[in-house]
Structure formats: structure tokens, C-alpha cells
Amino acid sequence: MAARERRIVDPWGERTPYGRGEPWPVRVDTHLAPGVARETVERWVPAASLLHSNGDAMDIAVRKGRIVGVRGRAHDRVNRGRLGPKDLFGWQANASRDRLTHPLVRRGGRLVEADWDTAMGLVAERSRDLLAEHGPSSLGFYTSGQLFLEETYTLAVIARAGLGTNHIDGNTRLCTATAAEALKETFGCDGQPGSYADVDHADTIALFGHNAAETQPVLWMRVLDRLDGPDPPRLLCVDPRATPVARRADVHLAPRPGTNLALMNALLHEVIRAGHVDERRVAEHAVGFDELRAAVAECTPAWAAEICDVPAEDIAAAARLLGGARRLLSTVLQGFYQSHQATAASVQVNNLNLLLGMVGRPGAGILQMNGQPTAQNTRECGANGDLPGFRNWQNPDHVADLARVWNVDPLTIPHWAPPTPALQIFRYAEQGSLHMLWISGTNPAVSLPELARIRSVLSQERLFVVVQDLFLTETAQLADVVLPAATWGEKTGTFTNADRTVHLSEQAVAPPGEARSDLDILLDYARRMDFRDRSGGPLVSWHDPPSAFAAWQRCSAGRPCDYTGLSYDLLRARGGIQWPCTAQVPEGTERLLTDGVPWAAAEVCETYGRDLITGASVDPSTYRTLNPEGKAVLKAAEYLPPHEEPSEDFPFRLTTGRTIYHFHTRTKTGRVPELNAAAPDMWVELCAADAAGLGLAAGDLVEVTTPRGSARGVLRIADVRRGTVFTPFHYGYWDTPAGHRPPEGEPGRAANETTVTDWDPVSKQPLYKTAAARVVLVARGAGTEGGTR
Ligand SMILES: Nc1nc2c(c(=O)[nH]1)N[C@H]1C(S)=C(S)[C@@H](COP(=O)(O)OP(=O)(O)OC[C@H]3O[C@@H](n4cnc5c(=O)[nH]c(N)nc54)[C@H](O)[C@@H]3O)O[C@H]1N2
Ligand SMILES: Nc1nc2c(c(=O)[nH]1)N[C@H]1C(S)=C(S)[C@@H](COP(=O)(O)OP(=O)(O)OC[C@H]3O[C@@H](n4cnc5c(=O)[nH]c(N)nc54)[C@H](O)[C@@H]3O)O[C@H]1N2
Ligand SMILES: [Mo]
């Protein structure tokens, strides 16, 4: 088998086993285009992976001005040379023939080519008119956890201080808003406590709603190498499907989708009952233990077994595994984040680790995981629900401090309400108070819930839509102005992975045609709008990636995410470095919470928290009373059933997610031959018993319908729990024969035709993991089995 096929069939590659506390061995993964010999590579340009949040360090191989391959960086702390399949092959998408190479503007209903001056002139003119007529709240930005830090920060400054709108959010809202919120609720501030190196030291690893094998394959390789080494960790997996993680787990709990909180409350009940909690130590570091204990007093395994449909003995076994751990690493992701009690359930994972004393030590850690490569940066830079530098919008001193950094009047910076979440921005557009929406690096016409509604919002005559992307995506097709962006490999900047590791990713080749980096586009806009600070100087005073990075460093100074000790040169020399990195800690910081909870006091915290059931903001004085000494907060919450339960018409629970071979809406991975061949079309998973009950067989074309709409795909028989149907959400319409969606009313193939406009009350993250659905046959044996799995 050729090496390239091997990494499709065996995505994790060969094992390099190691024992507890030993360094993870190096294994360098390389892929060069067929026919390219290693000695003919002219340059290797340092970068990091941009198709997930792991931050795997790599070098881009360049020959004759083109990208011809990649290789992992042997000495980087994150991956020690390894790369997942999306990174090995994904770079080929950069050179796709259908990249956008010119701006497009809508004329007489059609998108036609225009020059940059015309396109940007239109955007600036419309902005000025709207500011004059309707004020800053008529403009909104929907951005991405995929722009670089320098770009996200520049956008946040433009939106918050240049225009003065509160309507800026990222697709991070769909992704890791709950990670941020769960960390804020418990520790007062965002900032991942743990480190990937905790995998090296843990004796127990628990993955909650996290299919790491497919979504962070390099992190999973690290776990696999421990599992094959001496003294392997024990594994707990909580997932309604038998994922590759579940197949390696010592205990696999497969709850009904949407019942995570009941399960967590039972696990807490059990570890408390069995005496695993050192109450004196907990009281020293946390408040709220008595309330938590009372809240879970009745939550026995037998109680949760009913709700979750998981055997009570299995829940008790999981609790024993957790309670017996000496070094427990817990990870959490979308199986928890994308449901109706997302924050409440994720916070219970923090509680579990706190009760067991499992934070701030090697092997004892929490990873409230990120998904996108730069999700962390949208949160830090103020493009996803908070003010830049984790400043608290409810704290006038924090707002004043930000105004000082920007040299603007504090009243310029909107802070009368929390920054507007994405779905609310779309709601304002639907209602007509938002007149311009600038979308960068995200494809909401495939990735937001209830697509028929999203399409109708974006197609409105009265809404001026700007889309900044690499391709004419389903979203760009609905735009008034399309701006062609440069991407990874074609521009320079930094980004930060899920364990706070910052990497520099450098330009290797020129962007195609007239495409420009997001930073250059935003700087051009700032110039045209002539944004000024308080002294009459330019508000956006930087002009390239290094000067933008320096501006962000000034904004981050003294904050939890302090970047002041970093520089491009240091990142070039050392590879990934974890923030905070300052003159005092020039090596960066491997773990947070090693010495108490530094950012939970009322004066410094990023938020005063929210009610976990209603989402209502806690006021400062209540927070002060609750947590006078700035400790961790153990917050309890009562389980409530999902908002949409199965019924006679819609008997299944629908949940959606990912495959290892594709990234999101496939704008890149769908254009890569190896990856696309591995999973070319939409599919639907049922267990054998449910399929038999419906008279369906593998390969049948089926339709999944919810009250919102339908999506069609080929049936796969898989190890999902009974009564649950799973589909990936990757498939939109750009590569269907028509190139766009069939007429409204006809069934589509995108999973989000079926998902619901509803969100977690605390994090405002949409519910992609729970809905009620029916599955019906469309045509017998119409498909091949739709690829590898
Ligand atoms: N290959 C690949 N990797 C990626 C991405 C990608 O698109 N493709 N995207 C990146 C991004 S942005 C993200 S956010 C991450 C997401 O990474 P993950 O969260 O690992 O991925 P998902 O498949 O969305 O969901 C994880 C698991 O949740 C399970 N699940 C569904 N409902 C429930 C439930 O009610 N309870 C529990 N406990 N589990 C449930 C699903 O069966 C699924 O296996 O991946 C990142 N990495
Ligand atoms: N049903 C369901 N829906 C989901 C999820 C789910 O699990 N189930 N998961 C949700 C999650 S976690 C996420 S993160 C979202 C992801 O949803 P999206 O953000 O919509 O997905 P992407 O396909 O990554 O979109 C990124 C876009 O940016 C473009 N792009 C790439 N690089 C650059 C660049 O450098 N500059 C610019 N300007 N553009 C660039 C790409 O071509 C692409 O069109 O989907 C969410 N939707
Ligand atoms: Mo995500």
C-alpha cells in the first residue's frame, strides 16, 4: 500500500509507545506531492495546522513558488513531528483552480468581477451611510476561529472602538463558547488550566463528548502511545456512539443525547458518597461545596440510569475509575458543548476535577477543548463574547483600562450589555435593525442551524452582506460583495491552540490572483474609514503582521493571556510557547492553577458568572458575597430534559458531528483528492436493530426529517445507541451537480437543514446534538457505502 493510502486507512500511523512520565518519542510525518523528491524542496517554511485546534507544528515544503508538501516539526512540544491526515493532505486545497482571485460585487442581481478599489469603496461607503443614518448598531461582524490572531485583534478594534458596535462574534460561538463559559464560571476567567503534556503523566483519562481520535488525531496518537506503553492510563469515554475512543475505553458510557448533566450529577454523587473528596482541601480552594453536595444528593446511578439509559452499574464503575485516579486528565468537547445544558454539564467536569484535587499538577488537568485552530484567539482578542484581553464588560475599571490601551473615550466601547452572540446578530438582521453583516472566514449557509432561515436572512434585499473567503461558498453566493482572501501558507501570523500554545505560521507562497490577507483587507477598511483615537491619531496604527502582534501584546499586558514575553523571533527559534509568557516567565507557562485561582476575585474576574439554568447574569455584589476571597466556584445545576424529545412523528434522537477526513463545510478538504475519496458524500448512521426495524439496509438512500427540514444521505449501519441517528454536518452544495441548493421545499443534503434555532442559555452555543427526527427510505441500495469508516 502506498504511504498516502496508508494514512487514510490508518490515520494514526505507527505506534511509538512510552511509559508514564517519559518524554513522548519523536516521529516525523512527511507528505510530498507525488514525484517531488525531498532534495528538490527549496525551502521549508514554519507553520502550524489550521484544520483543528491541536496546533500541530509543521514545515511547508516550497518548490518553484508552490507548496509541494508538509512535514511535522520534530521538536515542537505539541506534536513531536506527527501530523494527522487532514494536515498531511489538506494543503493541496490552496492551489485549487476555483479559488477566488478577484473581488466580486452584485450588479443587476449577479456577482461580477470588480477591482479592489471598487469593492472596498462600496463597503466603506455603505458603512459611512449606515453610521450616519442608523448608528453603529446597524453594522455587524461574524468572523471565525480561523483568522490569525493579528487579524482577529484588528477586527475587534475596528468593530468595538472604530465603529462602536457591540455586534461582533465568531463562529467560535458554535464551537467553544461553552469552553470559555465553563472556565469563566468555575475559575472566573477563560484560560485552559491543563497542558497536552498531562497525557504523559495521567493514570486516568476521561473524554466527555470528545471524539479525539477523529478530531484531534495527534493528541489521540499521544494517548495511543501511552496505551501501548508500560503502565498505561485507564480510559473513560462518554459518547452515544462507539467511536474509536470508545473502542479503546475501559468504561464506555453511551448516554441518550442531551442527558450529560444527569450523568455528571450521578458521577459527582458517587465520588462524594464513596468518600473520594478531601473536604478540607476543597474548602481551601473553592466555594459552593455544600450546595453542590445537596444538589446531587438524590442523583444516584439508578436515577441517572433511567434518564440516560445507561446501566447503573456502568455509572458506578465509571465513578470508581474516576475516584480511584491519582492523576486524572479530563477533556470536554462538542458532545457536551452543543446541547441544551452545555455549560451546566461542562462545569460539572470542572467540579469533578476540583473535588478530586485534579488540577494544576502534571497529569491532573482539565482541557475544556477548543475546536478551531484560532478559537482561543477570537476569545482573547475580543471577537467572541468578551472584551479583548479577557476584560469584564461589567467592570468599569476593565473598560477604562481598555480605553487607555486604545486611547479612546470609554463610552466609545459598547458595554451596556454583553457582546451580542452570533444567533442574535442573525436575528437582528432578520428583524431589520442590522443593515450590514460582514462575514469573514466562516460559511454560515452550511454551518448554522436551520439553514432555510439562514438563507432567507442572508438573501434579504435590505441587508448588505460582505463575505471574505477563499471560495464562492454557499454563503458567498448570497453576498453583495465578495472579497478574495489569502489563507494559511499565503500569509504570516500567529495563533494559539487549545492548551495555550502560540505558534507562528509564515507565508510560504504568494496568494492567487489579487487575493489579499484578511489583515490587509481590514487595514484597508480602517484607512478608508479613517478611524481616529482620542488624540486625533490613527486608531489602527499598525501596518503588517509584526506591528499588529505588537499592538496585541500591549493590549494583553498584565492580563491572564499575557503575550509580552513573546516575539516572532522567539517563536521561530523555539516553536510553540504557552501563554502567559512575560519577562518574569520567559519560557511560557505549562499549567495554570498550580498555585490557587488567580483570576477569580471580583476586581479581576472576566465575568461575575451566570445562572446555569436561566443564563441570567450575576451582578457584581452578589458575586462578591458568594466568592469574597476569589476562589474557584463549584456551581451546581439541576438536570432538565432536552427541549425537543422524540414523539410519534419524530421517533429518533438526532445528533450530528464529524469524520476524521473532513473539516467543517469541506471548502478545503472536499477539494483534496485523498480526503474527498475517503468520504465523498453525505451519510446517515443507525444501529443494525433500528435499521432492521425500519426495513432499511446499508447503502439505501434515506431522508432524515425534523420539524425544520430534511437532509438525504446513504445509510451506514454503525455502532450508535438504539434510537439515535447520527449524521456528519460537512456536506453542503458547492460540489453537487447544480453547485447550489435545490429549490426551497425540496430536500437538501446538509445536516443543518434539520437542526434547531435554539441554544444553551449560558454560553449561547447552538444545539447541534439534540433534536427529534424521523428516518425514511428514499431509494433502495442507491448508494455505495459512502466511503471509508
Ligand atoms: N476531522 C475533523 N477534526 C476536527 C474538525 C472537523 O471538522 N473534522 N473540527 C474541529 C472543530 S472546530 C471542533 S469544534 C472539534 C469537535 O470535535 P468533537 O467534539 O470531538 O467532534 P464532534 O463529532 O462534533 O462531537 C464529538 C462526539 O460527541 C458525541 N455526542 C453527540 N451527542 C452527544 C451527547 O449528547 N452526549 C455526549 N456525551 N456525546 C455526544 C458524538 O457522537 C461525537 O462522537 O473538532 C475539530 N477537529
Ligand atoms: N450540525 C452541526 N453543525 C455544526 C457543528 C456540528 O457539530 N454539527 N459544529 C459547529 C462548529 S463546532 C463549527 S467550528 C462550525 C464551523 O463552521 P464554518 O465556520 O462555517 O466552517 P468552515 O467550513 O470551516 O468555514 C470556514 C470558511 O472560511 C474560509 N477560509 C479558510 N481560510 C480562510 C482565511 O484565511 N481567510 C478567510 N477570510 N477565509 C478563510 C473557508 O473557505 C470556509 O468557507 O460549524 C458548526 N456547525
Ligand atoms: Mo468548532
PDB file of N, CA, C and O in Angstrom, residues 110-161:
ATOM      1  N   ARG A 110     -26.497  39.877 -10.227  1.00  0.00           N
ATOM      2  CA  ARG A 110     -25.419  38.896 -10.430  1.00  0.00           C
ATOM      3  C   ARG A 110     -24.121  39.378  -9.816  1.00  0.00           C
ATOM      4  O   ARG A 110     -23.851  40.583  -9.758  1.00  0.00           O
ATOM      5  N   LEU A 111     -23.301  38.403  -9.386  1.00  0.00           N
ATOM      6  CA  LEU A 111     -21.975  38.762  -8.879  1.00  0.00           C
ATOM      7  C   LEU A 111     -21.028  38.900 -10.062  1.00  0.00           C
ATOM      8  O   LEU A 111     -20.882  37.965 -10.856  1.00  0.00           O
ATOM      9  N   VAL A 112     -20.393  40.059 -10.180  1.00  0.00           N
ATOM     10  CA  VAL A 112     -19.468  40.275 -11.301  1.00  0.00           C
ATOM     11  C   VAL A 112     -18.116  40.742 -10.763  1.00  0.00           C
ATOM     12  O   VAL A 112     -18.031  41.322  -9.679  1.00  0.00           O
ATOM     13  N   GLU A 113     -17.077  40.491 -11.518  1.00  0.00           N
ATOM     14  CA  GLU A 113     -15.723  40.865 -11.092  1.00  0.00           C
ATOM     15  C   GLU A 113     -15.585  42.377 -10.969  1.00  0.00           C
ATOM     16  O   GLU A 113     -16.132  43.119 -11.772  1.00  0.00           O
ATOM     17  N   ALA A 114     -14.821  42.768  -9.962  1.00  0.00           N
ATOM     18  CA  ALA A 114     -14.563  44.196  -9.774  1.00  0.00           C
ATOM     19  C   ALA A 114     -13.135  44.352  -9.271  1.00  0.00           C
ATOM     20  O   ALA A 114     -12.509  43.370  -8.873  1.00  0.00           O
ATOM     21  N   ASP A 115     -12.609  45.578  -9.269  1.00  0.00           N
ATOM     22  CA  ASP A 115     -11.278  45.742  -8.678  1.00  0.00           C
ATOM     23  C   ASP A 115     -11.426  46.049  -7.184  1.00  0.00           C
ATOM     24  O   ASP A 115     -12.520  46.318  -6.690  1.00  0.00           O
ATOM     25  N   TRP A 116     -10.310  45.983  -6.479  1.00  0.00           N
ATOM     26  CA  TRP A 116     -10.347  46.169  -5.028  1.00  0.00           C
ATOM     27  C   TRP A 116     -10.895  47.535  -4.652  1.00  0.00           C
ATOM     28  O   TRP A 116     -11.647  47.678  -3.692  1.00  0.00           O
ATOM     29  N   ASP A 117     -10.507  48.548  -5.418  1.00  0.00           N
ATOM     30  CA  ASP A 117     -10.930  49.892  -5.060  1.00  0.00           C
ATOM     31  C   ASP A 117     -12.457  50.018  -5.133  1.00  0.00           C
ATOM     32  O   ASP A 117     -13.083  50.596  -4.255  1.00  0.00           O
ATOM     33  N   THR A 118     -13.035  49.413  -6.160  1.00  0.00           N
ATOM     34  CA  THR A 118     -14.494  49.464  -6.298  1.00  0.00           C
ATOM     35  C   THR A 118     -15.158  48.712  -5.139  1.00  0.00           C
ATOM     36  O   THR A 118     -16.077  49.223  -4.489  1.00  0.00           O
ATOM     37  N   ALA A 119     -14.679  47.497  -4.879  1.00  0.00           N
ATOM     38  CA  ALA A 119     -15.320  46.666  -3.855  1.00  0.00           C
ATOM     39  C   ALA A 119     -15.181  47.305  -2.465  1.00  0.00           C
ATOM     40  O   ALA A 119     -16.165  47.448  -1.733  1.00  0.00           O
ATOM     41  N   MET A 120     -13.970  47.700  -2.111  1.00  0.00           N
ATOM     42  CA  MET A 120     -13.767  48.278  -0.775  1.00  0.00           C
ATOM     43  C   MET A 120     -14.417  49.654  -0.675  1.00  0.00           C
ATOM     44  O   MET A 120     -14.908  50.043   0.390  1.00  0.00           O
ATOM     45  N   GLY A 121     -14.450  50.371  -1.794  1.00  0.00           N
ATOM     46  CA  GLY A 121     -15.133  51.668  -1.814  1.00  0.00           C
ATOM     47  C   GLY A 121     -16.609  51.494  -1.473  1.00  0.00           C
ATOM     48  O   GLY A 121     -17.174  52.245  -0.675  1.00  0.00           O
ATOM     49  N   LEU A 122     -17.216  50.444  -2.043  1.00  0.00           N
ATOM     50  CA  LEU A 122     -18.626  50.161  -1.756  1.00  0.00           C
ATOM     51  C   LEU A 122     -18.848  49.853  -0.284  1.00  0.00           C
ATOM     52  O   LEU A 122     -19.798  50.333   0.330  1.00  0.00           O
ATOM     53  N   VAL A 123     -17.943  49.013   0.271  1.00  0.00           N
ATOM     54  CA  VAL A 123     -18.097  48.601   1.672  1.00  0.00           C
ATOM     55  C   VAL A 123     -17.959  49.819   2.586  1.00  0.00           C
ATOM     56  O   VAL A 123     -18.760  50.020   3.518  1.00  0.00           O
ATOM     57  N   ALA A 124     -16.970  50.671   2.306  1.00  0.00           N
ATOM     58  CA  ALA A 124     -16.749  51.839   3.156  1.00  0.00           C
ATOM     59  C   ALA A 124     -17.899  52.838   3.011  1.00  0.00           C
ATOM     60  O   ALA A 124     -18.386  53.399   4.005  1.00  0.00           O
ATOM     61  N   GLU A 125     -18.354  53.016   1.775  1.00  0.00           N
ATOM     62  CA  GLU A 125     -19.447  53.969   1.558  1.00  0.00           C
ATOM     63  C   GLU A 125     -20.707  53.521   2.305  1.00  0.00           C
ATOM     64  O   GLU A 125     -21.357  54.306   2.993  1.00  0.00           O
ATOM     65  N   ARG A 126     -21.022  52.228   2.171  1.00  0.00           N
ATOM     66  CA  ARG A 126     -22.212  51.726   2.854  1.00  0.00           C
ATOM     67  C   ARG A 126     -22.059  51.869   4.374  1.00  0.00           C
ATOM     68  O   ARG A 126     -23.000  52.240   5.074  1.00  0.00           O
ATOM     69  N   SER A 127     -20.853  51.611   4.876  1.00  0.00           N
ATOM     70  CA  SER A 127     -20.618  51.745   6.322  1.00  0.00           C
ATOM     71  C   SER A 127     -20.862  53.180   6.767  1.00  0.00           C
ATOM     72  O   SER A 127     -21.528  53.425   7.779  1.00  0.00           O
ATOM     73  N   ARG A 128     -20.308  54.124   6.020  1.00  0.00           N
ATOM     74  CA  ARG A 128     -20.465  55.537   6.414  1.00  0.00           C
ATOM     75  C   ARG A 128     -21.931  55.958   6.379  1.00  0.00           C
ATOM     76  O   ARG A 128     -22.425  56.616   7.294  1.00  0.00           O
ATOM     77  N   ASP A 129     -22.632  55.541   5.327  1.00  0.00           N
ATOM     78  CA  ASP A 129     -24.059  55.896   5.221  1.00  0.00           C
ATOM     79  C   ASP A 129     -24.844  55.327   6.400  1.00  0.00           C
ATOM     80  O   ASP A 129     -25.682  56.011   6.988  1.00  0.00           O
ATOM     81  N   LEU A 130     -24.563  54.070   6.727  1.00  0.00           N
ATOM     82  CA  LEU A 130     -25.316  53.433   7.818  1.00  0.00           C
ATOM     83  C   LEU A 130     -24.998  54.096   9.158  1.00  0.00           C
ATOM     84  O   LEU A 130     -25.900  54.309   9.971  1.00  0.00           O
ATOM     85  N   LEU A 131     -23.719  54.425   9.363  1.00  0.00           N
ATOM     86  CA  LEU A 131     -23.351  55.105  10.609  1.00  0.00           C
ATOM     87  C   LEU A 131     -24.134  56.406  10.737  1.00  0.00           C
ATOM     88  O   LEU A 131     -24.660  56.726  11.814  1.00  0.00           O
ATOM     89  N   ALA A 132     -24.212  57.136   9.642  1.00  0.00           N
ATOM     90  CA  ALA A 132     -24.900  58.429   9.680  1.00  0.00           C
ATOM     91  C   ALA A 132     -26.408  58.247   9.875  1.00  0.00           C
ATOM     92  O   ALA A 132     -27.035  58.961  10.651  1.00  0.00           O
ATOM     93  N   GLU A 133     -26.974  57.264   9.195  1.00  0.00           N
ATOM     94  CA  GLU A 133     -28.436  57.122   9.225  1.00  0.00           C
ATOM     95  C   GLU A 133     -28.958  56.356  10.429  1.00  0.00           C
ATOM     96  O   GLU A 133     -29.965  56.707  11.015  1.00  0.00           O
ATOM     97  N   HIS A 134     -28.269  55.250  10.765  1.00  0.00           N
ATOM     98  CA  HIS A 134     -28.824  54.342  11.786  1.00  0.00           C
ATOM     99  C   HIS A 134     -27.905  54.135  12.975  1.00  0.00           C
ATOM    100  O   HIS A 134     -28.282  53.466  13.933  1.00  0.00           O
ATOM    101  N   GLY A 135     -26.679  54.605  12.912  1.00  0.00           N
ATOM    102  CA  GLY A 135     -25.754  54.428  14.040  1.00  0.00           C
ATOM    103  C   GLY A 135     -25.030  53.098  13.984  1.00  0.00           C
ATOM    104  O   GLY A 135     -25.337  52.232  13.152  1.00  0.00           O
ATOM    105  N   PRO A 136     -24.049  52.939  14.904  1.00  0.00           N
ATOM    106  CA  PRO A 136     -23.162  51.774  14.847  1.00  0.00           C
ATOM    107  C   PRO A 136     -23.867  50.429  14.976  1.00  0.00           C
ATOM    108  O   PRO A 136     -23.392  49.432  14.427  1.00  0.00           O
ATOM    109  N   SER A 137     -25.003  50.383  15.672  1.00  0.00           N
ATOM    110  CA  SER A 137     -25.651  49.082  15.879  1.00  0.00           C
ATOM    111  C   SER A 137     -26.302  48.545  14.611  1.00  0.00           C
ATOM    112  O   SER A 137     -26.857  47.443  14.616  1.00  0.00           O
ATOM    113  N   SER A 138     -26.221  49.290  13.524  1.00  0.00           N
ATOM    114  CA  SER A 138     -26.754  48.743  12.272  1.00  0.00           C
ATOM    115  C   SER A 138     -25.702  47.935  11.526  1.00  0.00           C
ATOM    116  O   SER A 138     -25.973  47.355  10.489  1.00  0.00           O
ATOM    117  N   LEU A 139     -24.467  47.902  12.068  1.00  0.00           N
ATOM    118  CA  LEU A 139     -23.398  47.119  11.426  1.00  0.00           C
ATOM    119  C   LEU A 139     -22.977  45.958  12.324  1.00  0.00           C
ATOM    120  O   LEU A 139     -22.842  46.122  13.537  1.00  0.00           O
ATOM    121  N   GLY A 140     -22.750  44.799  11.710  1.00  0.00           N
ATOM    122  CA  GLY A 140     -22.337  43.644  12.495  1.00  0.00           C
ATOM    123  C   GLY A 140     -21.269  42.826  11.785  1.00  0.00           C
ATOM    124  O   GLY A 140     -21.128  42.893  10.557  1.00  0.00           O
ATOM    125  N   PHE A 141     -20.512  42.078  12.583  1.00  0.00           N
ATOM    126  CA  PHE A 141     -19.436  41.247  12.043  1.00  0.00           C
ATOM    127  C   PHE A 141     -19.602  39.826  12.548  1.00  0.00           C
ATOM    128  O   PHE A 141     -19.801  39.594  13.738  1.00  0.00           O
ATOM    129  N   TYR A 142     -19.481  38.884  11.630  1.00  0.00           N
ATOM    130  CA  TYR A 142     -19.498  37.473  12.016  1.00  0.00           C
ATOM    131  C   TYR A 142     -18.206  36.874  11.492  1.00  0.00           C
ATOM    132  O   TYR A 142     -18.005  36.730  10.287  1.00  0.00           O
ATOM    133  N   THR A 143     -17.292  36.580  12.395  1.00  0.00           N
ATOM    134  CA  THR A 143     -15.961  36.139  11.983  1.00  0.00           C
ATOM    135  C   THR A 143     -15.686  34.713  12.426  1.00  0.00           C
ATOM    136  O   THR A 143     -16.617  33.943  12.639  1.00  0.00           O
ATOM    137  N   SER A 144     -14.420  34.369  12.594  1.00  0.00           N
ATOM    138  CA  SER A 144     -14.053  32.968  12.549  1.00  0.00           C
ATOM    139  C   SER A 144     -12.935  32.635  13.520  1.00  0.00           C
ATOM    140  O   SER A 144     -12.051  33.461  13.764  1.00  0.00           O
ATOM    141  N   GLY A 145     -12.947  31.418  14.004  1.00  0.00           N
ATOM    142  CA  GLY A 145     -11.809  30.873  14.729  1.00  0.00           C
ATOM    143  C   GLY A 145     -10.752  30.357  13.779  1.00  0.00           C
ATOM    144  O   GLY A 145     -10.049  29.384  14.077  1.00  0.00           O
ATOM    145  N   GLN A 146     -10.685  30.981  12.585  1.00  0.00           N
ATOM    146  CA  GLN A 146      -9.693  30.546  11.607  1.00  0.00           C
ATOM    147  C   GLN A 146      -8.851  31.690  11.053  1.00  0.00           C
ATOM    148  O   GLN A 146      -7.923  31.462  10.298  1.00  0.00           O
ATOM    149  N   LEU A 147      -9.192  32.946  11.420  1.00  0.00           N
ATOM    150  CA  LEU A 147      -8.275  34.027  11.070  1.00  0.00           C
ATOM    151  C   LEU A 147      -7.111  33.988  12.062  1.00  0.00           C
ATOM    152  O   LEU A 147      -7.216  33.394  13.128  1.00  0.00           O
ATOM    153  N   PHE A 148      -6.020  34.653  11.724  1.00  0.00           N
ATOM    154  CA  PHE A 148      -4.896  34.689  12.652  1.00  0.00           C
ATOM    155  C   PHE A 148      -5.153  35.726  13.760  1.00  0.00           C
ATOM    156  O   PHE A 148      -6.002  36.604  13.622  1.00  0.00           O
ATOM    157  N   LEU A 149      -4.393  35.586  14.834  1.00  0.00           N
ATOM    158  CA  LEU A 149      -4.544  36.487  15.983  1.00  0.00           C
ATOM    159  C   LEU A 149      -4.503  37.953  15.551  1.00  0.00           C
ATOM    160  O   LEU A 149      -5.347  38.758  15.964  1.00  0.00           O
ATOM    161  N   GLU A 150      -3.528  38.311  14.726  1.00  0.00           N
ATOM    162  CA  GLU A 150      -3.330  39.710  14.327  1.00  0.00           C
ATOM    163  C   GLU A 150      -4.566  40.236  13.619  1.00  0.00           C
ATOM    164  O   GLU A 150      -4.921  41.421  13.726  1.00  0.00           O
ATOM    165  N   GLU A 151      -5.226  39.347  12.867  1.00  0.00           N
ATOM    166  CA  GLU A 151      -6.407  39.734  12.094  1.00  0.00           C
ATOM    167  C   GLU A 151      -7.619  39.892  13.007  1.00  0.00           C
ATOM    168  O   GLU A 151      -8.375  40.857  12.902  1.00  0.00           O
ATOM    169  N   THR A 152      -7.761  38.933  13.909  1.00  0.00           N
ATOM    170  CA  THR A 152      -8.904  38.990  14.809  1.00  0.00           C
ATOM    171  C   THR A 152      -8.819  40.220  15.700  1.00  0.00           C
ATOM    172  O   THR A 152      -9.817  40.905  15.938  1.00  0.00           O
ATOM    173  N   TYR A 153      -7.610  40.501  16.188  1.00  0.00           N
ATOM    174  CA  TYR A 153      -7.466  41.666  17.059  1.00  0.00           C
ATOM    175  C   TYR A 153      -7.796  42.946  16.295  1.00  0.00           C
ATOM    176  O   TYR A 153      -8.521  43.817  16.790  1.00  0.00           O
ATOM    177  N   THR A 154      -7.293  43.046  15.073  1.00  0.00           N
ATOM    178  CA  THR A 154      -7.557  44.244  14.273  1.00  0.00           C
ATOM    179  C   THR A 154      -9.059  44.409  14.050  1.00  0.00           C
ATOM    180  O   THR A 154      -9.605  45.512  14.167  1.00  0.00           O
ATOM    181  N   LEU A 155      -9.731  43.313  13.755  1.00  0.00           N
ATOM    182  CA  LEU A 155     -11.181  43.372  13.550  1.00  0.00           C
ATOM    183  C   LEU A 155     -11.892  43.834  14.825  1.00  0.00           C
ATOM    184  O   LEU A 155     -12.821  44.654  14.774  1.00  0.00           O
ATOM    185  N   ALA A 156     -11.441  43.309  15.974  1.00  0.00           N
ATOM    186  CA  ALA A 156     -12.092  43.688  17.233  1.00  0.00           C
ATOM    187  C   ALA A 156     -11.916  45.189  17.506  1.00  0.00           C
ATOM    188  O   ALA A 156     -12.844  45.859  17.971  1.00  0.00           O
ATOM    189  N   VAL A 157     -10.739  45.725  17.199  1.00  0.00           N
ATOM    190  CA  VAL A 157     -10.510  47.155  17.423  1.00  0.00           C
ATOM    191  C   VAL A 157     -11.408  47.975  16.489  1.00  0.00           C
ATOM    192  O   VAL A 157     -12.052  48.955  16.901  1.00  0.00           O
ATOM    193  N   ILE A 158     -11.478  47.552  15.222  1.00  0.00           N
ATOM    194  CA  ILE A 158     -12.309  48.263  14.249  1.00  0.00           C
ATOM    195  C   ILE A 158     -13.771  48.276  14.705  1.00  0.00           C
ATOM    196  O   ILE A 158     -14.434  49.318  14.714  1.00  0.00           O
ATOM    197  N   ALA A 159     -14.269  47.094  15.094  1.00  0.00           N
ATOM    198  CA  ALA A 159     -15.691  46.990  15.434  1.00  0.00           C
ATOM    199  C   ALA A 159     -15.994  47.737  16.733  1.00  0.00           C
ATOM    200  O   ALA A 159     -16.921  48.542  16.794  1.00  0.00           O
ATOM    201  N   ARG A 160     -15.174  47.478  17.769  1.00  0.00           N
ATOM    202  CA  ARG A 160     -15.542  47.983  19.098  1.00  0.00           C
ATOM    203  C   ARG A 160     -15.189  49.451  19.306  1.00  0.00           C
ATOM    204  O   ARG A 160     -15.939  50.176  19.958  1.00  0.00           O
ATOM    205  N   ALA A 161     -14.017  49.872  18.773  1.00  0.00           N
ATOM    206  CA  ALA A 161     -13.605  51.257  19.004  1.00  0.00           C
ATOM    207  C   ALA A 161     -13.757  52.116  17.755  1.00  0.00           C
ATOM    208  O   ALA A 161     -14.019  53.308  17.858  1.00  0.00           O
TER     209      ALA A 161
END
